[in-house]
């Protein structure tokens, strides 16, 4: 399967055939969330950072593109991304509008840095980005003193006039690591100590990186959640030689494939297992899934391990809501596919955020599962289904969403008849190697142009 073709956007559809006995033992490209942050912190640090296993995701290239437009020297090699940090005050104004592509992390987190710059920046992204809410970062940045213009007050393109920020004490109204990170990044440029109070914990890679770079940063766990405090003005050290842990959210598709495809067993090497991302593994284990964590270790303040998985009988009734949802928000599409094989019920509630991801993911999951013959109930904030149910091959619409494309390619592995994924090239937004790796495990994956 020509994964390169997908990376260049030439391929539009792939056909997936049912298989059994998937086998694989491989590492995965670096975690998307950590890669974005490594590039952002490297750019505003003092000195050079050499980042190994930087994500191959198109999203993470968008972050590098934006940083280059802001005058940061970036060298992209096959094994290493080198970023020459310009320090807290060294970014330069870009005449051109910055393009975040499909990446919510890029536009939202970079906005925090842009709010700290004494110049005007315009930033936008693709069609999906222009539909996603930005008010959640505009509000706190305005409170800090930035001027921000947005279409209808909520949507990209954004025009950010930064500089002269003051610290705030902020409780984000949505559980969002992007919002939390945006405010903390802006806090690095603000006068005083910026506090973010997080009621529902979200992924904490920004916090790990603040420590890694020697920021003036403190984190306290209270009965009411996490209290994060960053004091502005202290320069950051470069990351030096930094290796990004493999992407757990990408690993989820292969774990899912192994769990539901008879006779499978796989090992994924050096994958990030940060507890703020591990709920999927915990839920799969509660279902009776044979998912192993081997050789756990810490690298650059981030826990990593090898992950193993094998075909399993999945059981029980599982209702997921609240803090669990924030922890596995990106894995819900593949969890829905896995749950078609559950001897029991999966209910997802309080997951409204899914409606404002790269696509309306509740709609995309329900629509595509129904196309494959699955009976599923849709709620405003989630869905419910009982299984096991037989998946039937069909025509899947990726909705231009990478995680939908990859989840339904996995569904195709156990469907009766062929499954056609239209808009399959979306996978390259987070994992351009996806179809190639699936093929290498023994799956029948065919490109049909
Ligand atoms: C991300 C946070 C999550 C997640 C996204 C990546 C991050 O979004 O869905 O894929 O890197 O901080 P929200 O913070 O908006 O929930």
CSV table of C-alpha atoms and ligand atoms in Angstrom, one decimal:
chain,number,residue,atom,x,y,z
A,1,UNK,CA,0.0,0.0,0.0
A,2,UNK,CA,1.5,3.3,-1.0
A,3,UNK,CA,1.6,5.2,2.2
A,4,UNK,CA,3.7,7.9,0.5
A,5,UNK,CA,0.8,8.5,-1.9
A,6,UNK,CA,-1.4,9.1,1.1
A,7,UNK,CA,1.1,11.5,2.6
A,8,UNK,CA,0.9,13.6,-0.6
A,9,UNK,CA,-2.8,13.4,-0.6
A,10,UNK,CA,-3.1,11.6,-3.9
A,11,UNK,CA,-5.0,8.5,-2.6
A,12,UNK,CA,-8.6,9.1,-1.8
A,13,UNK,CA,-10.0,5.6,-0.9
A,14,UNK,CA,-8.8,2.3,0.4
A,15,UNK,CA,-10.4,-1.1,0.5
A,16,UNK,CA,-10.0,-3.3,3.6
A,17,UNK,CA,-10.6,-7.1,3.6
A,18,UNK,CA,-11.4,-9.2,6.7
A,19,UNK,CA,-8.3,-11.1,8.1
A,20,UNK,CA,-7.2,-13.1,11.1
A,21,UNK,CA,-3.9,-13.5,12.8
A,22,UNK,CA,-2.4,-10.0,12.7
A,23,UNK,CA,1.2,-10.0,13.9
A,24,UNK,CA,3.5,-7.0,14.5
A,25,UNK,CA,6.3,-5.7,16.6
A,26,UNK,CA,7.3,-2.1,15.9
A,27,UNK,CA,7.8,1.3,17.3
A,28,UNK,CA,5.5,4.2,16.4
A,29,UNK,CA,6.2,7.8,15.4
A,30,UNK,CA,6.3,10.3,18.3
A,31,UNK,CA,3.3,11.4,20.2
A,32,UNK,CA,1.5,14.2,18.5
A,33,UNK,CA,0.7,16.2,21.6
A,34,UNK,CA,4.3,15.9,22.9
A,35,UNK,CA,5.7,16.7,19.5
A,36,UNK,CA,3.7,20.0,19.2
A,37,UNK,CA,4.9,21.0,22.6
A,38,UNK,CA,8.5,20.0,22.1
A,39,UNK,CA,8.6,22.3,19.0
A,40,UNK,CA,6.9,25.2,20.7
A,41,UNK,CA,9.1,25.0,23.8
A,42,UNK,CA,12.2,24.5,21.7
A,43,UNK,CA,11.4,27.6,19.7
A,44,UNK,CA,11.2,29.9,22.7
A,45,UNK,CA,14.0,28.2,24.6
A,46,UNK,CA,17.6,29.4,24.7
A,47,UNK,CA,19.8,27.2,22.4
A,48,UNK,CA,19.4,24.3,20.1
A,49,UNK,CA,17.0,21.4,20.6
A,50,UNK,CA,17.5,18.1,18.7
A,51,UNK,CA,14.2,16.3,18.8
A,52,UNK,CA,14.2,12.5,17.9
A,53,UNK,CA,11.1,10.6,16.9
A,54,UNK,CA,9.2,13.8,16.2
A,55,UNK,CA,5.8,13.0,15.0
A,56,UNK,CA,5.4,12.5,11.2
A,57,UNK,CA,1.8,13.8,11.6
A,58,UNK,CA,0.8,16.5,9.1
A,59,UNK,CA,-0.5,18.4,12.2
A,60,UNK,CA,3.0,18.5,13.8
A,61,UNK,CA,4.5,19.7,10.5
A,62,UNK,CA,2.0,22.6,10.6
A,63,UNK,CA,3.4,23.6,14.0
A,64,UNK,CA,7.0,23.6,12.5
A,65,UNK,CA,5.7,25.6,9.5
A,66,UNK,CA,4.2,28.3,11.7
A,67,UNK,CA,7.4,28.5,13.8
A,68,UNK,CA,9.5,29.0,10.7
A,69,UNK,CA,7.2,31.7,9.6
A,70,UNK,CA,7.9,33.4,12.9
A,71,UNK,CA,11.6,33.4,12.2
A,72,UNK,CA,12.6,30.2,13.9
A,73,UNK,CA,15.3,28.0,12.2
A,74,UNK,CA,14.0,24.5,11.8
A,75,UNK,CA,15.9,21.6,10.1
A,76,UNK,CA,13.8,18.6,9.4
A,77,UNK,CA,16.0,15.4,9.0
A,78,UNK,CA,14.8,11.8,8.6
A,79,UNK,CA,15.8,11.0,12.2
A,80,UNK,CA,16.0,14.4,13.9
A,81,UNK,CA,14.2,17.8,13.9
A,82,UNK,CA,16.6,20.5,15.0
A,83,UNK,CA,15.1,23.7,16.3
A,84,UNK,CA,17.3,26.8,17.1
A,85,UNK,CA,15.6,28.5,20.0
A,86,UNK,CA,15.2,32.2,19.8
A,87,UNK,CA,14.5,32.8,23.5
A,88,UNK,CA,11.4,34.3,25.0
A,89,UNK,CA,11.8,37.6,23.1
A,90,UNK,CA,13.2,36.5,19.8
A,91,UNK,CA,10.2,35.6,17.6
A,92,UNK,CA,9.7,37.8,14.5
A,93,UNK,CA,6.5,39.2,13.0
A,94,UNK,CA,5.2,37.2,10.0
A,95,UNK,CA,3.7,39.2,7.2
A,96,UNK,CA,2.0,36.1,5.9
A,97,UNK,CA,-1.1,34.6,7.6
A,98,UNK,CA,0.0,31.5,9.6
A,99,UNK,CA,-1.6,28.2,8.6
A,100,UNK,CA,-2.4,25.7,11.3
A,101,UNK,CA,-3.8,23.2,8.7
A,102,UNK,CA,-6.1,20.7,10.5
A,103,UNK,CA,-4.4,21.2,13.8
A,104,UNK,CA,-6.4,22.5,16.8
A,105,UNK,CA,-3.4,22.0,19.1
A,106,UNK,CA,-1.3,24.3,16.8
A,107,UNK,CA,-3.7,27.2,16.6
A,108,UNK,CA,-4.9,27.0,20.2
A,109,UNK,CA,-1.5,26.6,21.9
A,110,UNK,CA,0.4,28.9,19.6
A,111,UNK,CA,-2.2,31.6,20.2
A,112,UNK,CA,-0.9,31.6,23.8
A,113,UNK,CA,2.6,32.4,22.6
A,114,UNK,CA,1.4,34.9,20.0
A,115,UNK,CA,-0.5,36.8,22.7
A,116,UNK,CA,2.8,37.4,24.3
A,117,UNK,CA,4.5,38.9,21.3
A,118,UNK,CA,4.7,42.7,20.7
A,119,UNK,CA,3.3,42.4,17.2
A,120,UNK,CA,0.3,41.4,15.2
A,121,UNK,CA,-0.2,37.9,13.9
A,122,UNK,CA,-2.9,36.4,11.7
A,123,UNK,CA,-3.5,32.7,12.0
A,124,UNK,CA,-6.0,30.3,10.4
A,125,UNK,CA,-6.4,26.7,9.3
A,126,UNK,CA,-8.3,24.4,7.0
A,127,UNK,CA,-12.1,24.2,6.7
A,128,UNK,CA,-12.4,22.0,9.8
A,129,UNK,CA,-10.3,24.4,11.9
A,130,UNK,CA,-12.4,27.3,10.8
A,131,UNK,CA,-15.5,25.6,12.2
A,132,UNK,CA,-14.0,24.8,15.6
A,133,UNK,CA,-14.5,27.0,18.6
A,134,UNK,CA,-11.7,29.4,19.5
A,135,UNK,CA,-13.6,31.5,22.0
A,136,UNK,CA,-12.3,29.1,24.7
A,137,UNK,CA,-8.7,30.6,24.1
A,138,UNK,CA,-9.8,34.1,23.1
A,139,UNK,CA,-11.5,34.7,26.4
A,140,UNK,CA,-8.6,34.1,28.7
A,141,UNK,CA,-6.1,35.7,26.4
A,142,UNK,CA,-8.2,38.9,26.3
A,143,UNK,CA,-8.3,38.8,30.1
A,144,UNK,CA,-4.5,38.8,30.0
A,145,UNK,CA,-4.6,41.9,27.8
A,146,UNK,CA,-4.2,40.6,24.3
A,147,UNK,CA,-6.4,42.0,21.5
A,148,UNK,CA,-8.0,39.3,19.4
A,149,UNK,CA,-10.3,39.6,16.4
A,150,UNK,CA,-12.1,36.5,15.3
A,151,UNK,CA,-14.8,35.7,12.8
A,152,UNK,CA,-18.1,35.9,14.7
A,153,UNK,CA,-16.0,36.3,17.8
A,154,UNK,CA,-15.3,32.6,17.9
A,155,UNK,CA,-13.7,31.3,14.7
A,156,UNK,CA,-10.5,31.4,12.7
A,157,UNK,CA,-9.0,33.4,11.1
A,158,UNK,CA,-7.7,35.0,14.3
A,159,UNK,CA,-5.8,38.3,14.4
A,160,UNK,CA,-3.8,38.5,17.6
A,161,UNK,CA,-2.2,41.7,18.8
A,162,UNK,CA,0.0,40.7,21.6
A,163,UNK,CA,2.4,42.0,24.2
A,164,UNK,CA,2.1,43.6,27.7
A,165,UNK,CA,0.3,40.6,29.2
A,166,UNK,CA,-0.7,40.5,32.8
A,167,UNK,CA,-1.1,37.3,34.9
A,168,UNK,CA,-4.6,36.0,35.5
A,169,UNK,CA,-6.2,33.4,37.8
A,170,UNK,CA,-8.3,31.3,35.4
A,171,UNK,CA,-10.6,28.3,35.6
A,172,UNK,CA,-11.3,27.0,32.1
A,173,UNK,CA,-15.0,26.3,31.5
A,174,UNK,CA,-14.2,23.2,29.4
A,175,UNK,CA,-11.9,20.4,30.2
A,176,UNK,CA,-9.3,21.1,27.6
A,177,UNK,CA,-5.5,20.5,27.6
A,178,UNK,CA,-5.3,22.9,24.7
A,179,UNK,CA,-6.9,25.7,26.6
A,180,UNK,CA,-4.9,25.0,29.7
A,181,UNK,CA,-1.7,24.9,27.7
A,182,UNK,CA,-2.6,28.1,25.8
A,183,UNK,CA,-3.0,30.0,29.1
A,184,UNK,CA,0.2,28.6,30.6
A,185,UNK,CA,2.2,29.4,27.5
A,186,UNK,CA,0.9,33.0,27.6
A,187,UNK,CA,1.8,33.1,31.3
A,188,UNK,CA,5.5,32.6,30.3
A,189,UNK,CA,5.3,36.1,28.8
A,190,UNK,CA,3.0,37.8,31.4
A,191,UNK,CA,3.9,40.0,34.3
A,192,UNK,CA,3.3,38.1,37.5
A,193,UNK,CA,2.1,34.5,38.3
A,194,UNK,CA,-0.6,33.0,36.1
A,195,UNK,CA,-2.8,30.4,37.7
A,196,UNK,CA,-4.9,27.8,35.9
A,197,UNK,CA,-7.4,25.8,38.0
A,198,UNK,CA,-8.3,22.5,36.3
A,199,UNK,CA,-11.3,20.7,37.8
A,200,UNK,CA,-11.2,17.7,35.4
A,201,UNK,CA,-7.6,16.7,34.8
A,202,UNK,CA,-6.5,16.6,31.1
A,203,UNK,CA,-3.3,15.5,29.5
A,204,UNK,CA,-0.3,17.1,31.4
A,205,UNK,CA,2.5,17.1,28.8
A,206,UNK,CA,2.8,20.9,28.9
A,207,UNK,CA,3.4,20.7,32.7
A,208,UNK,CA,6.1,18.0,32.1
A,209,UNK,CA,7.8,20.2,29.5
A,210,UNK,CA,7.6,23.4,31.7
A,211,UNK,CA,9.6,21.4,34.2
A,212,UNK,CA,12.0,20.0,31.6
A,213,UNK,CA,12.8,23.6,30.4
A,214,UNK,CA,13.3,25.0,33.9
A,215,UNK,CA,10.3,27.3,33.9
A,216,UNK,CA,9.2,28.9,37.1
A,217,UNK,CA,6.3,26.5,37.5
A,218,UNK,CA,4.4,24.8,40.3
A,219,UNK,CA,1.6,22.3,40.3
A,220,UNK,CA,-0.6,21.4,43.3
A,221,UNK,CA,-3.2,18.7,43.6
A,222,UNK,CA,-6.2,19.8,45.7
A,223,UNK,CA,-9.6,18.3,46.5
A,224,UNK,CA,-11.0,20.6,43.8
A,225,UNK,CA,-8.5,19.6,41.1
A,226,UNK,CA,-5.1,20.8,39.9
A,227,UNK,CA,-3.8,24.3,40.5
A,228,UNK,CA,-1.0,25.2,38.1
A,229,UNK,CA,1.0,28.3,38.5
A,230,UNK,CA,3.6,29.8,36.1
A,231,UNK,CA,5.5,33.0,36.6
A,232,UNK,CA,6.4,35.0,33.5
A,233,UNK,CA,9.7,36.4,32.4
A,234,UNK,CA,12.1,33.6,33.3
A,235,UNK,CA,14.0,32.3,30.2
A,236,UNK,CA,13.7,28.7,29.3
A,237,UNK,CA,16.5,26.2,28.5
A,238,UNK,CA,16.5,24.3,25.3
A,239,UNK,CA,15.4,20.7,25.3
A,240,UNK,CA,18.8,19.6,24.1
A,241,UNK,CA,18.6,16.0,23.0
A,242,UNK,CA,15.0,15.0,23.4
A,243,UNK,CA,13.3,11.8,22.3
A,244,UNK,CA,9.5,11.9,21.9
A,245,UNK,CA,7.6,8.8,23.2
A,246,UNK,CA,5.6,6.8,20.7
A,247,UNK,CA,2.0,8.0,20.2
A,248,UNK,CA,-0.5,6.1,22.5
A,249,UNK,CA,-3.4,7.5,20.5
A,250,UNK,CA,-1.9,6.0,17.3
A,251,UNK,CA,-1.1,2.8,19.2
A,252,UNK,CA,-4.8,2.6,20.1
A,253,UNK,CA,-5.8,1.6,16.5
A,254,UNK,CA,-3.3,-1.3,16.4
A,255,UNK,CA,-4.3,-2.4,20.0
A,256,UNK,CA,-7.9,-2.4,18.8
A,257,UNK,CA,-7.1,-4.3,15.7
A,258,UNK,CA,-5.3,-7.0,17.7
A,259,UNK,CA,-8.0,-7.3,20.3
A,260,UNK,CA,-10.9,-7.9,17.8
A,261,UNK,CA,-9.1,-9.9,15.1
A,262,UNK,CA,-8.9,-13.6,16.0
A,263,UNK,CA,-5.4,-15.1,16.4
A,264,UNK,CA,-3.7,-11.7,16.7
A,265,UNK,CA,-0.8,-10.7,18.9
A,266,UNK,CA,1.3,-7.6,18.6
A,267,UNK,CA,4.0,-5.6,20.5
A,268,UNK,CA,4.3,-1.8,20.1
A,269,UNK,CA,7.7,-0.4,21.3
A,270,UNK,CA,8.5,2.8,23.4
A,271,UNK,CA,4.9,4.1,23.6
A,272,UNK,CA,4.0,7.0,26.0
A,273,UNK,CA,1.9,5.7,28.9
A,274,UNK,CA,1.3,9.0,30.7
A,275,UNK,CA,-1.5,8.3,33.3
A,276,UNK,CA,-3.4,11.3,31.9
A,277,UNK,CA,-3.7,9.3,28.6
A,278,UNK,CA,-4.1,5.8,29.9
A,279,UNK,CA,-7.8,5.4,30.4
A,280,UNK,CA,-8.3,3.5,27.1
A,281,UNK,CA,-5.9,0.8,28.3
A,282,UNK,CA,-7.6,0.6,31.7
A,283,UNK,CA,-11.1,0.3,30.1
A,284,UNK,CA,-9.9,-2.4,27.6
A,285,UNK,CA,-8.5,-4.3,30.6
A,286,UNK,CA,-11.7,-3.9,32.5
A,287,UNK,CA,-13.5,-5.4,29.5
A,288,UNK,CA,-11.1,-8.4,29.7
A,289,UNK,CA,-8.8,-7.3,27.0
A,290,UNK,CA,-5.4,-8.8,26.9
A,291,UNK,CA,-3.4,-5.6,26.9
A,292,UNK,CA,0.1,-5.6,28.5
A,293,UNK,CA,2.4,-2.9,29.7
A,294,UNK,CA,6.0,-4.2,29.5
A,295,UNK,CA,9.3,-2.6,30.7
A,296,UNK,CA,7.8,0.7,32.0
A,297,UNK,CA,10.4,3.5,32.3
A,298,UNK,CA,10.6,7.3,32.5
A,299,UNK,CA,12.1,9.4,29.6
A,300,UNK,CA,12.3,13.2,29.8
A,301,UNK,CA,9.7,13.2,32.6
A,302,UNK,CA,7.2,11.1,30.5
A,303,UNK,CA,6.4,7.5,31.3
A,304,UNK,CA,6.9,5.1,28.4
A,305,UNK,CA,6.6,1.3,27.9
A,306,UNK,CA,6.1,-1.4,25.3
A,307,UNK,CA,2.5,-2.3,24.8
A,308,UNK,CA,1.3,-5.8,23.9
A,309,UNK,CA,-2.2,-6.9,22.9
A,310,UNK,CA,-3.8,-10.2,21.7
A,311,UNK,CA,-7.2,-11.3,20.6
A,312,UNK,CA,-9.6,-11.3,23.5
A,313,UNK,CA,-13.2,-12.0,24.5
A,314,UNK,CA,-14.5,-8.7,25.7
A,315,UNK,CA,-17.2,-8.6,28.3
A,316,UNK,CA,-19.3,-6.4,30.7
A,317,UNK,CA,-21.4,-3.3,30.8
A,318,UNK,CA,-19.4,-0.1,30.8
A,319,UNK,CA,-20.7,3.4,31.2
A,320,UNK,CA,-18.0,6.0,30.7
A,321,UNK,CA,-18.4,9.7,31.6
A,322,UNK,CA,-16.7,12.5,33.5
A,323,UNK,CA,-13.0,12.4,34.0
A,324,UNK,CA,-12.6,9.2,32.1
A,325,UNK,CA,-13.9,10.9,28.9
A,326,UNK,CA,-11.3,13.7,29.1
A,327,UNK,CA,-8.6,11.0,29.5
A,328,UNK,CA,-9.6,9.0,26.4
A,329,UNK,CA,-11.3,11.6,24.3
A,330,UNK,CA,-9.3,10.9,21.2
A,331,UNK,CA,-9.7,7.1,21.5
A,332,UNK,CA,-13.5,7.1,21.5
A,333,UNK,CA,-13.9,6.4,17.8
A,334,UNK,CA,-11.7,3.2,18.0
A,335,UNK,CA,-13.3,2.3,21.3
A,336,UNK,CA,-16.7,2.4,19.6
A,337,UNK,CA,-15.4,0.0,16.9
A,338,UNK,CA,-14.0,-2.3,19.5
A,339,UNK,CA,-17.3,-2.3,21.4
A,340,UNK,CA,-19.1,-3.8,18.5
A,341,UNK,CA,-17.4,-7.0,19.7
A,342,UNK,CA,-18.2,-6.5,23.4
A,343,UNK,CA,-20.4,-9.1,25.1
A,344,UNK,CA,-22.2,-6.4,26.9
A,345,UNK,CA,-23.0,-2.7,26.6
A,346,UNK,CA,-20.9,0.4,26.1
A,347,UNK,CA,-22.4,3.7,27.0
A,348,UNK,CA,-20.5,7.0,26.4
A,349,UNK,CA,-21.9,10.1,28.1
A,350,UNK,CA,-20.8,13.7,28.9
A,351,UNK,CA,-18.7,13.6,25.7
A,352,UNK,CA,-20.2,16.6,24.0
A,353,UNK,CA,-16.7,17.8,23.2
A,354,UNK,CA,-16.6,15.1,20.5
A,355,UNK,CA,-19.0,17.2,18.5
A,356,UNK,CA,-16.4,19.9,18.0
A,357,UNK,CA,-13.4,17.8,17.2
A,358,UNK,CA,-11.9,17.5,13.6
A,359,UNK,CA,-15.4,16.4,12.7
A,360,UNK,CA,-18.6,15.9,14.7
A,361,UNK,CA,-17.3,12.6,16.0
A,362,UNK,CA,-20.5,11.4,17.6
A,363,UNK,CA,-22.3,11.8,14.2
A,364,UNK,CA,-19.4,10.3,12.3
A,365,UNK,CA,-19.2,7.2,14.6
A,366,UNK,CA,-23.0,6.6,14.6
A,367,UNK,CA,-23.4,7.2,10.9
A,368,UNK,CA,-20.5,4.9,9.9
A,369,UNK,CA,-21.4,2.1,12.4
A,370,UNK,CA,-25.0,2.2,11.0
A,371,UNK,CA,-23.6,1.9,7.5
A,372,UNK,CA,-21.9,-1.3,8.7
A,373,UNK,CA,-25.1,-2.7,10.0
A,374,UNK,CA,-24.6,-1.9,13.7
A,375,UNK,CA,-27.5,-0.9,15.9
A,376,UNK,CA,-26.5,2.1,18.0
A,377,UNK,CA,-28.3,4.8,19.9
A,378,UNK,CA,-27.1,8.4,19.5
A,379,UNK,CA,-27.3,11.0,22.3
A,380,UNK,CA,-26.5,14.7,22.3
A,381,UNK,CA,-23.5,13.9,24.5
A,382,UNK,CA,-22.6,10.4,23.4
A,383,UNK,CA,-24.0,7.0,22.3
A,384,UNK,CA,-24.9,3.5,23.5
A,385,UNK,CA,-24.6,0.1,21.9
A,386,UNK,CA,-24.8,-3.5,22.9
A,387,UNK,CA,-22.9,-6.4,21.4
A,388,UNK,CA,-21.5,-8.4,20.1
A,389,UNK,CA,-22.8,-7.4,16.6
A,390,UNK,CA,-21.6,-8.5,13.2
A,391,UNK,CA,-20.0,-5.7,11.2
A,392,UNK,CA,-20.8,-5.7,7.5
A,393,UNK,CA,-18.6,-4.2,4.9
A,394,UNK,CA,-19.8,-0.9,3.5
A,395,UNK,CA,-18.9,2.5,2.2
A,396,UNK,CA,-17.4,4.6,5.0
A,397,UNK,CA,-17.1,8.3,4.9
A,398,UNK,CA,-14.1,9.6,6.9
A,399,UNK,CA,-15.7,13.0,7.3
A,400,UNK,CA,-12.2,14.3,6.6
A,401,UNK,CA,-11.2,13.1,10.1
A,402,UNK,CA,-8.1,11.0,10.6
A,403,UNK,CA,-9.3,9.1,13.6
A,404,UNK,CA,-12.6,8.2,11.9
A,405,UNK,CA,-10.7,6.9,8.8
A,406,UNK,CA,-8.3,4.8,10.9
A,407,UNK,CA,-11.0,3.5,13.3
A,408,UNK,CA,-13.2,2.2,10.4
A,409,UNK,CA,-10.2,0.7,8.6
A,410,UNK,CA,-9.9,-1.4,11.8
A,411,UNK,CA,-13.6,-2.2,11.7
A,412,UNK,CA,-13.1,-3.5,8.1
A,413,UNK,CA,-10.7,-6.2,9.4
A,414,UNK,CA,-13.6,-8.2,10.9
A,415,UNK,CA,-16.4,-7.1,8.6
A,416,UNK,CA,-18.3,-9.5,6.3
A,417,UNK,CA,-17.3,-8.4,2.8
A,418,UNK,CA,-15.1,-5.5,1.8
A,419,UNK,CA,-15.0,-2.1,3.5
A,420,UNK,CA,-14.3,1.0,1.5
A,421,UNK,CA,-12.9,4.1,3.3
A,422,UNK,CA,-13.5,7.3,1.3
A,423,UNK,CA,-11.4,10.2,2.4
A,424,UNK,CA,-8.8,7.7,3.6
A,425,UNK,CA,-5.9,10.1,3.2
A,426,UNK,CA,-7.1,12.0,6.3
A,427,UNK,CA,-5.1,9.4,8.3
A,428,UNK,CA,-1.9,11.3,7.4
A,429,UNK,CA,-3.1,14.2,9.7
A,430,UNK,CA,-1.8,12.0,12.6
A,431,UNK,CA,-0.2,8.9,11.2
A,432,UNK,CA,0.9,8.9,7.5
A,433,UNK,CA,2.3,5.3,8.0
A,434,UNK,CA,-1.1,3.9,9.1
A,435,UNK,CA,-2.2,1.8,6.1
A,436,UNK,CA,1.4,0.6,5.5
A,437,UNK,CA,1.7,-0.6,9.1
A,438,UNK,CA,-1.7,-2.3,9.0
A,439,UNK,CA,-0.6,-4.0,5.8
A,440,UNK,CA,2.7,-5.1,7.4
A,441,UNK,CA,0.7,-6.8,10.2
A,442,UNK,CA,-1.1,-9.0,7.6
A,443,UNK,CA,-4.2,-6.9,6.8
A,444,UNK,CA,-5.5,-6.7,3.3
A,445,UNK,CA,-5.3,-3.0,2.5
A,446,UNK,CA,-5.7,-1.9,-1.1
A,447,UNK,CA,-5.6,1.6,-2.6
A,448,UNK,CA,-8.2,2.4,-5.2
A,449,UNK,CA,-7.4,6.0,-6.0
B,1,LIG,C1,-4.8,17.8,22.7
B,1,LIG,C2,-5.8,17.9,23.6
B,1,LIG,C3,-7.2,17.4,23.3
B,1,LIG,C4,-7.1,16.3,22.2
B,1,LIG,C5,-6.3,16.8,21.0
B,1,LIG,C6,-4.8,17.0,21.5
B,1,LIG,C7,-3.5,18.3,23.1
B,1,LIG,O1,-8.0,18.4,22.9
B,1,LIG,O2,-8.4,16.0,21.7
B,1,LIG,O3,-6.2,15.8,20.0
B,1,LIG,O4,-2.4,18.0,22.5
B,1,LIG,O5,-3.5,19.1,24.1
B,1,LIG,P1,-8.7,19.4,23.9
B,1,LIG,O6,-7.7,19.9,24.8
B,1,LIG,O7,-9.4,20.5,23.1
B,1,LIG,O8,-9.7,18.5,24.6
